[in-house]
PDB file of C-alpha atoms in Angstrom:
ATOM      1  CA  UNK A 157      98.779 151.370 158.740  1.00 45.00           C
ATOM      2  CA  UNK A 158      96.630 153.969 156.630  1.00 47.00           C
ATOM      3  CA  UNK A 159      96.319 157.169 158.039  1.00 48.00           C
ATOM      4  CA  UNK A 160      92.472 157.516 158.348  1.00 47.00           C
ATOM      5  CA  UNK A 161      90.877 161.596 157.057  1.00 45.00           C
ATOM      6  CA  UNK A 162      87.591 162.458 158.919  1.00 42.00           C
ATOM      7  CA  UNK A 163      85.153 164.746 156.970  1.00 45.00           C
ATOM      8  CA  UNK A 164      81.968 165.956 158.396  1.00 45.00           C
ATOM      9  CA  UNK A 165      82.201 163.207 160.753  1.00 47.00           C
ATOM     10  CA  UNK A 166      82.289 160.083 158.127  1.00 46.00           C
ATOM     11  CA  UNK A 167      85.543 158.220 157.332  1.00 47.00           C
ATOM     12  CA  UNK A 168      86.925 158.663 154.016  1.00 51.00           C
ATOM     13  CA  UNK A 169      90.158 157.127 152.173  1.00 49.00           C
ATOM     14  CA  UNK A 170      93.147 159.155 152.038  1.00 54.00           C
ATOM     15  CA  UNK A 171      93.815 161.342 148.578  1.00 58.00           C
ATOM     16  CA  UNK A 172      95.989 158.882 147.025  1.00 57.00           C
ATOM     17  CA  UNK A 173      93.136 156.385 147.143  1.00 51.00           C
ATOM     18  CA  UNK A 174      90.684 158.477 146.004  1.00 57.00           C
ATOM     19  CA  UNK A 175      92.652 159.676 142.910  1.00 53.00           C
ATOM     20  CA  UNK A 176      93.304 156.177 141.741  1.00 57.00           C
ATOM     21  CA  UNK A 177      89.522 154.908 142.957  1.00 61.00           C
ATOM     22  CA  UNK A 178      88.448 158.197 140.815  1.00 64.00           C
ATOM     23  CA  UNK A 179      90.280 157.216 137.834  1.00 65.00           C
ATOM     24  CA  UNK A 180      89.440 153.196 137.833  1.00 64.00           C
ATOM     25  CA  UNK A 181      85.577 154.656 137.499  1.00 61.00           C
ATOM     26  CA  UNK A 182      86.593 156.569 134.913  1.00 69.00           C
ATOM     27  CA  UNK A 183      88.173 154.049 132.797  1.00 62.00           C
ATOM     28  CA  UNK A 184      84.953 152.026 133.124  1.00 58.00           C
ATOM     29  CA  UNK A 185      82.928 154.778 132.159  1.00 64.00           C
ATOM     30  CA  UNK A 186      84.933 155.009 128.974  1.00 56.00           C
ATOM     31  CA  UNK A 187      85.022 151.466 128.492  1.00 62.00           C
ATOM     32  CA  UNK A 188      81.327 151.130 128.790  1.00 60.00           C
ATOM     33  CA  UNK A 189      80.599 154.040 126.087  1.00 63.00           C
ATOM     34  CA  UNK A 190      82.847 152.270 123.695  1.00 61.00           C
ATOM     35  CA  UNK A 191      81.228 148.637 124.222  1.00 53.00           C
ATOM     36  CA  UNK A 192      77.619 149.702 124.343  1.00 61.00           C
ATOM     37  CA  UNK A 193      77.383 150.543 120.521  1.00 61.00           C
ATOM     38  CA  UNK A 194      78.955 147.688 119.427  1.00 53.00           C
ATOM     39  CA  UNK A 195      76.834 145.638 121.721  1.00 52.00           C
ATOM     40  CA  UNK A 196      74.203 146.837 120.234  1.00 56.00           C
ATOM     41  CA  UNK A 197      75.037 146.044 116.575  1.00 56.00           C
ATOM     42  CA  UNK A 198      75.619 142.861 117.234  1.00 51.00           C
ATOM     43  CA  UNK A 199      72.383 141.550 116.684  1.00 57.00           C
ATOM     44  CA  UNK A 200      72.339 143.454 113.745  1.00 50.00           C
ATOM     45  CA  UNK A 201      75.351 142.123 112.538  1.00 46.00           C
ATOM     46  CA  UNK A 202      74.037 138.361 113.453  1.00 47.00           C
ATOM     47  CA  UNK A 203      71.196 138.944 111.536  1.00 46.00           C
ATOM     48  CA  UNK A 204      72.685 140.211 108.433  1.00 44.00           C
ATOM     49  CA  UNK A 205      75.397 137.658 108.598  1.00 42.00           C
ATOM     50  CA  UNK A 206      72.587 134.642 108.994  1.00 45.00           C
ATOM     51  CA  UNK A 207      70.475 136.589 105.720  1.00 47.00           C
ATOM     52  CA  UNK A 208      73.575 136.451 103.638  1.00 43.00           C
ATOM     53  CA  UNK A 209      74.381 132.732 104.485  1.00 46.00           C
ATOM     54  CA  UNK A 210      70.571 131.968 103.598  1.00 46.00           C
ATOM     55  CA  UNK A 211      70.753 133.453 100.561  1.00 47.00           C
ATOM     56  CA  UNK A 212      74.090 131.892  99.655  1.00 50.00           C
ATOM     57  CA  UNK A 213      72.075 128.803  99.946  1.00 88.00           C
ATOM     58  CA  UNK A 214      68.961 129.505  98.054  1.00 92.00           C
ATOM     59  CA  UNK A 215      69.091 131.156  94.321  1.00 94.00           C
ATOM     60  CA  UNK A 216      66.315 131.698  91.453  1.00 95.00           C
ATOM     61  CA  UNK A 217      67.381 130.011  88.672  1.00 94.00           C
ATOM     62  CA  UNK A 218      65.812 129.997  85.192  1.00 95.00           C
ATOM     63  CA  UNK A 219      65.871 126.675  83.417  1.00 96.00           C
ATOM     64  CA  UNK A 220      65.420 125.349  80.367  1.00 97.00           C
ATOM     65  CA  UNK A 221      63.794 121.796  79.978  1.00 97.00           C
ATOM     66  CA  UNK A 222      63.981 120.078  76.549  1.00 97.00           C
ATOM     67  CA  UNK A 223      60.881 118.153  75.089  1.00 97.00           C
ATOM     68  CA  UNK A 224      62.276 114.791  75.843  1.00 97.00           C
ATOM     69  CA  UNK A 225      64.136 112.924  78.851  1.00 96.00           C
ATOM     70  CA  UNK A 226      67.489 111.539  79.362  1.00 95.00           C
ATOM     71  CA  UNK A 227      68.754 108.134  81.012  1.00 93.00           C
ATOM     72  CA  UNK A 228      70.339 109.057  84.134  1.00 90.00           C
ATOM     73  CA  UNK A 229      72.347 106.445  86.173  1.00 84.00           C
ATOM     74  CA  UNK A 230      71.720 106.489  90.357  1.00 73.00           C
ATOM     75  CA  UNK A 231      73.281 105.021  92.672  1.00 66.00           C
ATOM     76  CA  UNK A 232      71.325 101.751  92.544  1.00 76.00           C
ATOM     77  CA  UNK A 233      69.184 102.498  89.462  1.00 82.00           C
ATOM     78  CA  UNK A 234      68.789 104.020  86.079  1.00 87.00           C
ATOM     79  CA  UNK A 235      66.010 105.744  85.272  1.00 90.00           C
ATOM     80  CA  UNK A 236      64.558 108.462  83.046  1.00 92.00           C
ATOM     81  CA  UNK A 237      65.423 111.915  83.789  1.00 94.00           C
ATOM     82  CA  UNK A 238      64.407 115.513  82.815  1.00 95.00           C
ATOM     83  CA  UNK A 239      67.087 116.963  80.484  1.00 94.00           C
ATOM     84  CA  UNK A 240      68.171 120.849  81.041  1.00 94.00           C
ATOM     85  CA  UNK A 241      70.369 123.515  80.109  1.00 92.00           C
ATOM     86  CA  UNK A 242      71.979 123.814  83.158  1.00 86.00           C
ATOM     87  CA  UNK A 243      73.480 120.808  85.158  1.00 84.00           C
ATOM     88  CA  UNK A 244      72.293 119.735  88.245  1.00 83.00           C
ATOM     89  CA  UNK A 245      68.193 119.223  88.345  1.00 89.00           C
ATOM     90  CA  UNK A 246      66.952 115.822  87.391  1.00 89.00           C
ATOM     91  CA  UNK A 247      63.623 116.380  89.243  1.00 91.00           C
ATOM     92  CA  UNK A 248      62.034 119.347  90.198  1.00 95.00           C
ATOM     93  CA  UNK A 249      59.216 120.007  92.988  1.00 95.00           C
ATOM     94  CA  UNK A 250      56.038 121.132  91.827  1.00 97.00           C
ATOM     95  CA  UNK A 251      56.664 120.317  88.103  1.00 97.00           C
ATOM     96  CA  UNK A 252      54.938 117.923  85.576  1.00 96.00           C
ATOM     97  CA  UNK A 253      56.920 116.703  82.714  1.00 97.00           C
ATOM     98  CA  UNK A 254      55.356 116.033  79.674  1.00 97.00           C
ATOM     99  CA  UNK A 255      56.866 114.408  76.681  1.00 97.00           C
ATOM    100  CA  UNK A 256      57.072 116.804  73.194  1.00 97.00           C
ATOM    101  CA  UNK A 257      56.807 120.132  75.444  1.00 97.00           C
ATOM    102  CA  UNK A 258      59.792 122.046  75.299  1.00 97.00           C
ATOM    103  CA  UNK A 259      59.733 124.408  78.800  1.00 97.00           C
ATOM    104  CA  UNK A 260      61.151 127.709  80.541  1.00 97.00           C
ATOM    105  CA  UNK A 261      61.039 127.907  83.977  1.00 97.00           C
ATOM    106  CA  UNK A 262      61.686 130.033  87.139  1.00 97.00           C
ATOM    107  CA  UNK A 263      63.397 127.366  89.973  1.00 96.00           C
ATOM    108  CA  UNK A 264      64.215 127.910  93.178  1.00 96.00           C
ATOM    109  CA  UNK A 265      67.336 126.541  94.322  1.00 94.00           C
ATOM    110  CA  UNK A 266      68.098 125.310  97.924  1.00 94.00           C
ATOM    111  CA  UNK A 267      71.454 124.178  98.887  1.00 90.00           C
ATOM    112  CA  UNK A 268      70.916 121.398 101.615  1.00 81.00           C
ATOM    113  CA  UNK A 269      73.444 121.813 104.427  1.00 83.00           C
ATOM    114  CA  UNK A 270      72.889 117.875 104.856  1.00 75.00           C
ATOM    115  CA  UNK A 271      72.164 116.241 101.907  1.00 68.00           C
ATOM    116  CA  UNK A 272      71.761 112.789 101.285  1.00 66.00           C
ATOM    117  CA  UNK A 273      74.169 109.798 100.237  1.00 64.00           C
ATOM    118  CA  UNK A 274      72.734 108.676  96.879  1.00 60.00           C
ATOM    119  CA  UNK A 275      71.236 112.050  96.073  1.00 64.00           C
ATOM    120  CA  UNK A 276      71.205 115.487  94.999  1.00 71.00           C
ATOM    121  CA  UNK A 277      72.783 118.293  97.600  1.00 79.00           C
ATOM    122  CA  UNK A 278      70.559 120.965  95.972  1.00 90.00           C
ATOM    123  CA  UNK A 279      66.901 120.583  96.035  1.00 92.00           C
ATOM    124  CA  UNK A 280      65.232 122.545  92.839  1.00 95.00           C
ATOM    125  CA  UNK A 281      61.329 123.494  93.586  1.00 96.00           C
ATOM    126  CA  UNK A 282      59.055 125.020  90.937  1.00 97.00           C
ATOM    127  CA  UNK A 283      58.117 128.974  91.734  1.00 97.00           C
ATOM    128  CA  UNK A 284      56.414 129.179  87.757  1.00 97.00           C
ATOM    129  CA  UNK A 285      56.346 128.056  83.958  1.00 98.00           C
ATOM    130  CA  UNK A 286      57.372 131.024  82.225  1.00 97.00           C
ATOM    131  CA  UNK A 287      56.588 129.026  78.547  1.00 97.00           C
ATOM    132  CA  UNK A 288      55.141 126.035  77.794  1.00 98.00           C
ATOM    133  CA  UNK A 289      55.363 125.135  73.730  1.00 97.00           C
ATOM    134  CA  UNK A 290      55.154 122.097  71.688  1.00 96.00           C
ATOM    135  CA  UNK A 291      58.185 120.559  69.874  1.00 96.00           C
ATOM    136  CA  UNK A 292      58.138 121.020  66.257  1.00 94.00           C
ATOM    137  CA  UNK A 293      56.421 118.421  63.850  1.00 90.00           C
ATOM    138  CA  UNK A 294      59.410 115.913  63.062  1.00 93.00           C
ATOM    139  CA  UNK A 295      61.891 117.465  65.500  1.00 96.00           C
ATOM    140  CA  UNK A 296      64.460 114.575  65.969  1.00 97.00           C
ATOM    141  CA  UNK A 297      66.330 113.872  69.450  1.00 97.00           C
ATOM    142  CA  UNK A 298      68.507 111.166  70.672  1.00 97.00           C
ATOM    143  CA  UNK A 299      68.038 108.570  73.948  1.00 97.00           C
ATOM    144  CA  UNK A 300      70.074 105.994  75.303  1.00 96.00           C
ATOM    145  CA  UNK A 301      68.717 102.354  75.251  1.00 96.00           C
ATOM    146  CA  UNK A 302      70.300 100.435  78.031  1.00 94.00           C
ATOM    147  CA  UNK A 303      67.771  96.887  78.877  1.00 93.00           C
ATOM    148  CA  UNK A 304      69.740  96.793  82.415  1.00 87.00           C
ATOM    149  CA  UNK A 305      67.883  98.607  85.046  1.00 87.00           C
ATOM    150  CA  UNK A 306      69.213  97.590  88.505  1.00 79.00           C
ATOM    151  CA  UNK A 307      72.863  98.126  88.713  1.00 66.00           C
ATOM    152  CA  UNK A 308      75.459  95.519  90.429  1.00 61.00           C
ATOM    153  CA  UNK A 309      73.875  91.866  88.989  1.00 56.00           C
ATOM    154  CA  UNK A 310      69.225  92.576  88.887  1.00 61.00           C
ATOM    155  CA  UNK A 311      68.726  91.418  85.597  1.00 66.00           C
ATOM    156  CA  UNK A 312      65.078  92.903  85.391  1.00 83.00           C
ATOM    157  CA  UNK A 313      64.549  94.553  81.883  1.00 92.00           C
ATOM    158  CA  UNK A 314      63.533  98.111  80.956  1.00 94.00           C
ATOM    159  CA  UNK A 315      61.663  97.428  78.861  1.00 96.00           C
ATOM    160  CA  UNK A 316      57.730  95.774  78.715  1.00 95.00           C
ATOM    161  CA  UNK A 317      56.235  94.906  75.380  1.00 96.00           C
ATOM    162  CA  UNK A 318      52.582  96.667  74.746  1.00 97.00           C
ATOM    163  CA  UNK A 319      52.522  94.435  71.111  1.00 96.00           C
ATOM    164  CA  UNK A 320      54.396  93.528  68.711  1.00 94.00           C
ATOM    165  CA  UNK A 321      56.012  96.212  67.387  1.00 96.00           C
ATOM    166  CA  UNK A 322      55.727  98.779  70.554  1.00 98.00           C
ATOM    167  CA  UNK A 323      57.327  98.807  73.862  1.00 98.00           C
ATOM    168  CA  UNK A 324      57.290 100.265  77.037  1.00 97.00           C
ATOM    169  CA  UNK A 325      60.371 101.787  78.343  1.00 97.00           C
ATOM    170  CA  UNK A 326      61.583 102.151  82.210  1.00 94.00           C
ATOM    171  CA  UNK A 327      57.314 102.150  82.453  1.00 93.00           C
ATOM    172  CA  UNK A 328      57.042 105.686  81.541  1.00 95.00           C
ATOM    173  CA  UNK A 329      57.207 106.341  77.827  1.00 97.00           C
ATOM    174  CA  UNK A 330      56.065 103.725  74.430  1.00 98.00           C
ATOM    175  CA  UNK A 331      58.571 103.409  72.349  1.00 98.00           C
ATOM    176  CA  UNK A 332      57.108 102.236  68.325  1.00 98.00           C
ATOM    177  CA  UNK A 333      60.157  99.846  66.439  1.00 98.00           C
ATOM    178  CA  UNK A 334      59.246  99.869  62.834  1.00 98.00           C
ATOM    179  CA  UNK A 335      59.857  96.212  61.257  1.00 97.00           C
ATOM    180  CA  UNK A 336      63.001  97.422  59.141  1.00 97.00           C
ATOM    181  CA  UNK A 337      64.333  98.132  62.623  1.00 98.00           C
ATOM    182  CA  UNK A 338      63.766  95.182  64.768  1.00 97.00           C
ATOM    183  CA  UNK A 339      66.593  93.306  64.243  1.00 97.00           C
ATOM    184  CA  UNK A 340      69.226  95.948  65.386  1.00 97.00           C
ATOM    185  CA  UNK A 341      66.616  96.637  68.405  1.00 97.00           C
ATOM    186  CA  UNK A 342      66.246  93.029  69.125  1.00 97.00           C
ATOM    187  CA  UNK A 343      70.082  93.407  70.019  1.00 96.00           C
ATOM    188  CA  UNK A 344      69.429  95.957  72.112  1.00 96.00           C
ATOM    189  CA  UNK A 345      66.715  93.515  74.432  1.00 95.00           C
ATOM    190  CA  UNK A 346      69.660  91.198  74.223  1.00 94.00           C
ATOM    191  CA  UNK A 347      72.106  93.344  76.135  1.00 91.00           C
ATOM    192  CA  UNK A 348      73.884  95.743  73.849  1.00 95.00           C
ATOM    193  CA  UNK A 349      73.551  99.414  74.797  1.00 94.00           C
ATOM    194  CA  UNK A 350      73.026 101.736  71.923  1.00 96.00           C
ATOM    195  CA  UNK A 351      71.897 105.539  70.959  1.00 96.00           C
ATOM    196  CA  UNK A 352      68.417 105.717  69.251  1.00 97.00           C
ATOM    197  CA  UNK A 353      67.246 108.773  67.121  1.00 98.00           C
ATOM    198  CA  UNK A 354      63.415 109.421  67.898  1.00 98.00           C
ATOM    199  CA  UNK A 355      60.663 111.651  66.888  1.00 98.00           C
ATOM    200  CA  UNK A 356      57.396 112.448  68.665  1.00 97.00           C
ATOM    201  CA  UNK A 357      54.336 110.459  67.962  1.00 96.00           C
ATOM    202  CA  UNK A 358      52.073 111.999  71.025  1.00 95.00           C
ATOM    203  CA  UNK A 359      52.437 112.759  74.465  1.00 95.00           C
ATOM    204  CA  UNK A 360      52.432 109.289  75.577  1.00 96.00           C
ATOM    205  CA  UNK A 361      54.545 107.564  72.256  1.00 97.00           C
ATOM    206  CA  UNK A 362      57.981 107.729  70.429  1.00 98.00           C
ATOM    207  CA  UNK A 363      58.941 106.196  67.360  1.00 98.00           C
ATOM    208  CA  UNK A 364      62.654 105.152  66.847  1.00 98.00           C
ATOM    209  CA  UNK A 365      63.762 106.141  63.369  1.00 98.00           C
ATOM    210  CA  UNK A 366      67.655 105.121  63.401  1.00 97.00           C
ATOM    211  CA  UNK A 367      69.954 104.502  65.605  1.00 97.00           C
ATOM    212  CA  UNK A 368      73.754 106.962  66.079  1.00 92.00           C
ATOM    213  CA  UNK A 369      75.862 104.409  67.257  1.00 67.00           C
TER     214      UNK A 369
END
């Protein structure tokens, strides 16, 4: 049993109580000035922290894009691709390819936290075409002709005859065979995967002028 202290006719606890009451407040006082500052940069720090991981993710890039495509093999599909100097973007958002313009330009790049299966994790969008010039008169380039389009057994071909000596290839660019050539193309309808050296005839044409392999 306590020994009860009367003051001013109230009841209060005896001294010992009142020392260690006095210095559990105190300790709480302390503890509170020491939390609330950091309390309050947390936000701060959250939002700093989320900037920095969003800007991991995204970048400017500057890319070069040459004057001609590339064959690029998907996951179910070839098809004809935009050639840079950096790897990574076969198609870019915003941007219109055509053939015989060589091109600089300003990309953004956005690291998908999700991306898909059979496709790219980093989505490249257009933000501005810093030069746009024409490929020099006779500048030569190479392309790989490949007749199979569907991969695992479609036996649909890539290319689509426009006349005799012209032909369409993965519907997107004409490709002109001079006679002298035929018969080493004609193995290429037939199955046989070769390297072709081309040179611009117009935005829309190619003519092959030898093959490298």
């Amino acid at each position: 049993y306590a020994p009860r202290e009367w003051e001013h006719g109230s009841l209060r606890l005896p001294g010992a109580y009142r020392v260690a009451r006095s210095r559990r407040l105190r300790a709480h006082q302390v503890r509170s000035a020491t939390l609330r500052p950091i309390m309050k940069r947390i936000p701060l720090f959250l939002f700093v922290l989320l900037c920095t991981n969003a800007h991991a993710q995204t970048t400017n890039i500057t890319v070069q894009v040459e004057p001609y495509k590339r064959l690029s093999y998907g996951a179910f599909y070839k098809s004809l691709v935009i050639k840079t100097d950096v790897p990574g973007p076969e198609h870019i958002t915003g941007f219109t390819f055509t053939w015989g313009h060589r091109y600089t330009l300003k990309v953004r790049a956005h690291k998908l936290e999700s991306p898909p299966e059979d496709g790219s994790d980093t989505e490249y969008t257009l933000l501005a075409v810093v030069k746009d010039e024409r490929a020099p008169a006779g500048e030569e380039f190479e392309l790989a002709l490949q007749n199979e389009v569907y991969l695992g057994g479609d036996h649909a071909s890539a290319f689509e005859a426009v006349n005799d000596s012209t032909f369409r290839y993965h519907e997107e660019i004409e490709v002109e065979v001079p006679a002298m050539l035929r018969p080493e193309f004609n193995t290429v309808l037939a199955g046989t995967d070769r390297r072709g050296r081309f040179v611009f005839v117009d935005e829309r044409r190619i003519r092959l002028v030898g093959f490298s392999q």
